[in-house]
CSV table of C-alpha atoms in Angstrom, one decimal:
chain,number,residue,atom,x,y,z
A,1,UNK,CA,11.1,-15.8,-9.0
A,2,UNK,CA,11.1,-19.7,-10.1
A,3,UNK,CA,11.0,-20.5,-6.0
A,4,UNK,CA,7.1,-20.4,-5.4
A,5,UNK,CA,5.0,-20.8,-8.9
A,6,UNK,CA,1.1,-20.4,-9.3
A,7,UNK,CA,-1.4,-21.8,-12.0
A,8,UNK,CA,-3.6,-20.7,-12.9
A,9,UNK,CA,-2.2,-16.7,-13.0
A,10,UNK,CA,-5.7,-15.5,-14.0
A,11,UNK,CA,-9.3,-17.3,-13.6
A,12,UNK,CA,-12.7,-16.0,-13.9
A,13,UNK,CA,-15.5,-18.0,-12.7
A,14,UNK,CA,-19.0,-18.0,-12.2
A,15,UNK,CA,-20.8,-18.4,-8.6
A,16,UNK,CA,-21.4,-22.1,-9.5
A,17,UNK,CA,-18.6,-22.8,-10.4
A,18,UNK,CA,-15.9,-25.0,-8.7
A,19,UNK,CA,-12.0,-24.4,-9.5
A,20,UNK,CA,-8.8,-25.2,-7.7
A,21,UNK,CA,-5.5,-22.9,-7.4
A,22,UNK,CA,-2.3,-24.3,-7.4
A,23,UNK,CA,0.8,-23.3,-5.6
A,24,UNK,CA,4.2,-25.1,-5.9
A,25,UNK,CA,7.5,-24.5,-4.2
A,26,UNK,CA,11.2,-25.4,-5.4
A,27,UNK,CA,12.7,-24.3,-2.0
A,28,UNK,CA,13.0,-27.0,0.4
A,29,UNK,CA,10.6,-25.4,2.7
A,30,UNK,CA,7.8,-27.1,5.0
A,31,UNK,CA,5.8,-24.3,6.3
A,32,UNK,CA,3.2,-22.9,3.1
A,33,UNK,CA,0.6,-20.1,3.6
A,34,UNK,CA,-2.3,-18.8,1.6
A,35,UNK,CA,-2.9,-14.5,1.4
A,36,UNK,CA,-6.1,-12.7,0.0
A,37,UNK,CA,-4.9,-9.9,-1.6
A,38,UNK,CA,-7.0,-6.7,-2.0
A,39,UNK,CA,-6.8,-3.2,-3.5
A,40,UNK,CA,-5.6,-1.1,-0.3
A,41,UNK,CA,-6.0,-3.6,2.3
A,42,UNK,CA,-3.5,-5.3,4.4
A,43,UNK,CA,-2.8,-8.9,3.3
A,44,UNK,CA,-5.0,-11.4,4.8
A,45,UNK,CA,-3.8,-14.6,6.5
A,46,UNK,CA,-6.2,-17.3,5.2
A,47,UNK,CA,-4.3,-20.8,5.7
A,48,UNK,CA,-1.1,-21.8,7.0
A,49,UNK,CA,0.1,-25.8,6.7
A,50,UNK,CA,3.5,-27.1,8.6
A,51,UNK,CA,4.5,-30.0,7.9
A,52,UNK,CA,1.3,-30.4,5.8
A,53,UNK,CA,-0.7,-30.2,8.8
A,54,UNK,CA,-2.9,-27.1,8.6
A,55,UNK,CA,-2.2,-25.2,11.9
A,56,UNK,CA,-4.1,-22.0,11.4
A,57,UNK,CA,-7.4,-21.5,9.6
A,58,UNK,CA,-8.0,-17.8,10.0
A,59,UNK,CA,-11.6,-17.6,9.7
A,60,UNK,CA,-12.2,-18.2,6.4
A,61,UNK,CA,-16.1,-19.2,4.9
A,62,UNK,CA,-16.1,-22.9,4.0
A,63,UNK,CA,-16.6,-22.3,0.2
A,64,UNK,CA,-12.6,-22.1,0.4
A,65,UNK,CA,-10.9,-25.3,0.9
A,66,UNK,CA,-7.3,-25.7,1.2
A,67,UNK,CA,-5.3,-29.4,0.4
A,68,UNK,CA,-1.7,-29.9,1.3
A,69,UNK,CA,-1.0,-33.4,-0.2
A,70,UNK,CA,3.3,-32.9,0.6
A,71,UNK,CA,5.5,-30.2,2.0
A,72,UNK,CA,6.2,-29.1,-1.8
A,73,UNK,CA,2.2,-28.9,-3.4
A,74,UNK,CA,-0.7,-26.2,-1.9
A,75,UNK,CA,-4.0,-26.3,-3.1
A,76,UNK,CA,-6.9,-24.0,-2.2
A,77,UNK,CA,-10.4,-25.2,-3.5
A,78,UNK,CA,-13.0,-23.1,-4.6
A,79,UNK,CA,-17.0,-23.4,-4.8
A,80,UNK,CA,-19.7,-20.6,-4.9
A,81,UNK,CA,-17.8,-18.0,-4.5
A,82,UNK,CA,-19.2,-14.7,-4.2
A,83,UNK,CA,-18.1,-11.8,-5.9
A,84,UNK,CA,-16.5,-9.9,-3.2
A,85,UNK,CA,-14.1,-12.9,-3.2
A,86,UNK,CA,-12.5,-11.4,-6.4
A,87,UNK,CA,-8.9,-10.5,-5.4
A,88,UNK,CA,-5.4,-11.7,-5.5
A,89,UNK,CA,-4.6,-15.0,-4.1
A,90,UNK,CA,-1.3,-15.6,-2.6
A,91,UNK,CA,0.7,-18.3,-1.8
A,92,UNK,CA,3.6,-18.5,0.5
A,93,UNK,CA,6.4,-21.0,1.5
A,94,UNK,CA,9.0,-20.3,4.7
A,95,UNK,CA,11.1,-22.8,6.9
A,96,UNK,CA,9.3,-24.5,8.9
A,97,UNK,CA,7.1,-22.2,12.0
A,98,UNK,CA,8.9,-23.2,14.9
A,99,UNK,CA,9.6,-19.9,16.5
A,100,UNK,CA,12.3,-18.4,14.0
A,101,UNK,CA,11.4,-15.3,11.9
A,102,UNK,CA,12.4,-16.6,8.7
A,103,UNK,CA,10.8,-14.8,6.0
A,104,UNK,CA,8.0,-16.0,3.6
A,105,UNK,CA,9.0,-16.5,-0.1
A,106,UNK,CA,5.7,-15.7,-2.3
A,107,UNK,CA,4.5,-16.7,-5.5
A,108,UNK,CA,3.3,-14.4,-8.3
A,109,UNK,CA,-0.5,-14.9,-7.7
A,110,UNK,CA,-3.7,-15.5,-8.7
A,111,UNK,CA,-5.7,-12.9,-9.9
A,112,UNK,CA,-9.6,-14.2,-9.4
A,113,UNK,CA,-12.4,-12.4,-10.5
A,114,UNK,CA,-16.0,-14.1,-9.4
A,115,UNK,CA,-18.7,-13.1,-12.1
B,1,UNK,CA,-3.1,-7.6,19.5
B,2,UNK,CA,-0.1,-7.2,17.1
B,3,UNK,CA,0.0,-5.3,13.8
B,4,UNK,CA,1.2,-2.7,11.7
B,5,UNK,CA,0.8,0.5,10.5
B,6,UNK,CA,1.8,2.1,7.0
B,7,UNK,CA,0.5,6.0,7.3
B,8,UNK,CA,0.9,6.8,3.9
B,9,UNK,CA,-1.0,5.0,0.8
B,10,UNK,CA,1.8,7.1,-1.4
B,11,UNK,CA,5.0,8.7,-1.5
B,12,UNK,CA,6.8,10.7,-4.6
B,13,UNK,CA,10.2,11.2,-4.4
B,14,UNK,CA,12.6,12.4,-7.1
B,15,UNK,CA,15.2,10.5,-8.6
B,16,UNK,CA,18.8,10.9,-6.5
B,17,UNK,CA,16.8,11.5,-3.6
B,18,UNK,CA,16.5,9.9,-0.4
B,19,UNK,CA,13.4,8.1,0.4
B,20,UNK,CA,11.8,7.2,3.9
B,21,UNK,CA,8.4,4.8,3.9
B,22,UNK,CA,6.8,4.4,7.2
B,23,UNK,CA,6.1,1.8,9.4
B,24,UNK,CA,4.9,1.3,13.0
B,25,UNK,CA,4.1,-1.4,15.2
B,26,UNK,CA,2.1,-2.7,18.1
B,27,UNK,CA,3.1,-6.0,19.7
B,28,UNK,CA,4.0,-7.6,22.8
B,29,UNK,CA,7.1,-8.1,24.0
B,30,UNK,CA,9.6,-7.9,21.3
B,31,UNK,CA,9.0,-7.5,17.4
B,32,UNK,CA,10.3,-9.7,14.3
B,33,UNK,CA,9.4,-7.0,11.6
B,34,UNK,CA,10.0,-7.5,8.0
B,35,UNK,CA,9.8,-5.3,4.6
B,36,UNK,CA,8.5,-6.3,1.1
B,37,UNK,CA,8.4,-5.7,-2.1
B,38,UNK,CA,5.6,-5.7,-4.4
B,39,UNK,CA,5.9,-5.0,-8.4
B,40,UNK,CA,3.6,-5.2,-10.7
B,41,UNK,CA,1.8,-8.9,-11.4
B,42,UNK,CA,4.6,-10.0,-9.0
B,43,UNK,CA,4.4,-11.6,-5.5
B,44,UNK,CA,5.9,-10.1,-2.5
B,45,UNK,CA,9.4,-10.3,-2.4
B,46,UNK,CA,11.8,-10.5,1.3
B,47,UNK,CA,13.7,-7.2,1.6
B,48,UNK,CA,14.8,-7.6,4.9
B,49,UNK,CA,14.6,-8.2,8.6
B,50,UNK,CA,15.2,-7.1,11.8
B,51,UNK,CA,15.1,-9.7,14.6
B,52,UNK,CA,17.4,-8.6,17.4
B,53,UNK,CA,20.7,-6.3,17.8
B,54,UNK,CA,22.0,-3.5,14.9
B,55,UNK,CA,19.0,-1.4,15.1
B,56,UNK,CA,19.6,-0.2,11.7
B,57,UNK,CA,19.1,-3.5,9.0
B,58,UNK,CA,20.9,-3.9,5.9
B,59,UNK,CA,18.5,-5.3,2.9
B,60,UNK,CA,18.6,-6.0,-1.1
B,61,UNK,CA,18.5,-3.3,-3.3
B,62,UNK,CA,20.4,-1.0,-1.4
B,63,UNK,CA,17.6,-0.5,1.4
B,64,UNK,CA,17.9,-0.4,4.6
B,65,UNK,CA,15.7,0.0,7.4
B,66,UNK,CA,15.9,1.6,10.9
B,67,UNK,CA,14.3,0.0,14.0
B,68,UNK,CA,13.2,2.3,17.0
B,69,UNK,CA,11.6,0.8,20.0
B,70,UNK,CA,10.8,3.6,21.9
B,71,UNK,CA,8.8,5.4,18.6
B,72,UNK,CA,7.6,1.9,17.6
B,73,UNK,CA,9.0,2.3,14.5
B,74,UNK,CA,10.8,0.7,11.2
B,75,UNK,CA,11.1,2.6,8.9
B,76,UNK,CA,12.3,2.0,5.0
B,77,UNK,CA,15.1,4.4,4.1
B,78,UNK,CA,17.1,4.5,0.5
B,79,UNK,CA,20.2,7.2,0.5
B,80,UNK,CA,18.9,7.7,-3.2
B,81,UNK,CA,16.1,6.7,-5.3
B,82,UNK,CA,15.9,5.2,-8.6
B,83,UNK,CA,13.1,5.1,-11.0
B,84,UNK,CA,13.1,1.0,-11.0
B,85,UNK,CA,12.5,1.1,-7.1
B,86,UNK,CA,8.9,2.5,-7.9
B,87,UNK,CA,6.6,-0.6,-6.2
B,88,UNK,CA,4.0,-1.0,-3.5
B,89,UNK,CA,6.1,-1.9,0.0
B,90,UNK,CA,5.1,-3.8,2.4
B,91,UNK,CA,5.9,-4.1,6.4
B,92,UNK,CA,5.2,-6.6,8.7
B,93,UNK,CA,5.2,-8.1,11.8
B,94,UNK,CA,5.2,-11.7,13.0
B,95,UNK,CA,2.9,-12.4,15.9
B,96,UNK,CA,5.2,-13.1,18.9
B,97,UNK,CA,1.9,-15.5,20.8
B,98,UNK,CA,1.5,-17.1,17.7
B,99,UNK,CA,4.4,-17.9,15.1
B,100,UNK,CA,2.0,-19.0,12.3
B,101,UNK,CA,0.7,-15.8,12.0
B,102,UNK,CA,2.1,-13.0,10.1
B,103,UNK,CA,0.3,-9.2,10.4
B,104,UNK,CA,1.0,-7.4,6.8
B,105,UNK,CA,0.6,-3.2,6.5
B,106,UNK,CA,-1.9,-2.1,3.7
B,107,UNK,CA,1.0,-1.2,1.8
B,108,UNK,CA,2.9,2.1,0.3
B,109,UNK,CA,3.4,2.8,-2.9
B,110,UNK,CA,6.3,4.2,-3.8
B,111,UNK,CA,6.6,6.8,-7.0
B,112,UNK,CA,10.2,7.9,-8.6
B,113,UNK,CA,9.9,10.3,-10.7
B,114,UNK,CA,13.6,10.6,-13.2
């Protein structure tokens, strides 16, 4: 549970506002992915980084903004949301993408809730 | 296009009892599938994975899951139930034309009953 960790676990904000999540990983991994997660929906792909170079941006708006300063730090910046934003953020570390299925380790997430 | 499938939002099963979740997929050539875990105000955690051979995958907890090419299918199977295995499961599929991408089910969540 101590492999992938997330601050903050809850934030509310307004539309105006402008926050950052955090995602760290203990796991000697190089590949790290951001998930929306919402009620009965299949997880959404928002951001993957390998290598800390972002390699997929899956159509997301621009008022989310994702940072990958080393293999080990994931940011994902935040700024007029709207409030159908309000869901679960994930984060996710695996080996690096090069064409082996390992599996993703997630962290315990971000609730969000956009007033 | 790849993804995945999870027919049902729920399944009840007693405690002691076997218990199936569903899963089918649509890809390309051949599948990497995975299962997940979800408890409460916890992230997803890797049950296991079927990448090529043994169609029937060994996994944590006691769970193991068949794979079925010709009925798309990998299913989550338990030979019996406990109460602390009550979650939301999750299956997925990695995207064989593009290996960033993983395609998640809506999920399944799972009730024990003792």
């Amino acid at each position: 549970e101590t492999g992938v960790t997330q601050t903050p676990r809850h934030l509310v904000m307004g539309m105006t506002n402008k926050k950052s999540l955090k995602c760290e990983q203990h796991l000697g991994h190089n590949a790290m992915y951001w998930y929306k997660q919402s009620a009965k929906k299949p997880l959404e792909l928002m951001f993957v980084y390998s290598l800390e170079e972002r390699v997929e941006n899956n159509s997301v708006p621009s008022r989310f903004s994702p940072e990958c300063p080393n293999s080990s730090h994931l940011f994902l910046h935040l700024h007029t949301l709207q409030p159908e934003d309000s869901a679960l953020y994930l984060c996710a570390s695996s080996q690096t993408v090069t064409g082996l299925p390992y599996e993703q380790y997630f962290g315990p997430g971000t609730r969000l809730t956009v007033t | 296009a790849q993804s995945v499938a999870q027919p049902e939002d729920q399944v009840k099963v007693a405690e002691g009892n076997p218990l199936t979740v569903k899963c089918t997929y649509s890809v390309s050539g051949n599948p990497y599938l995975f299962w997940y875990v979800q408890y409460p105000n916890r992230g997803l955690q890797f049950l296991l994975k079927y990448i090529t051979g043994d169609n029937l995958v060994k996994g944590s907890y006691g769970f193991e899951a068949e794979f079925n090419k010709s009925q798309t299918s990998f299913h989550l199977k338990k030979p019996s139930a406990l109460v602390s295995d009550s979650a939301l499961y999750f299956c997925a599929v990695r995207d064989m034309n593009n290996f960033n991408k993983f395609y998640f089910g809506s999920g399944t969540k799972l009730n024990v009953k003792p």
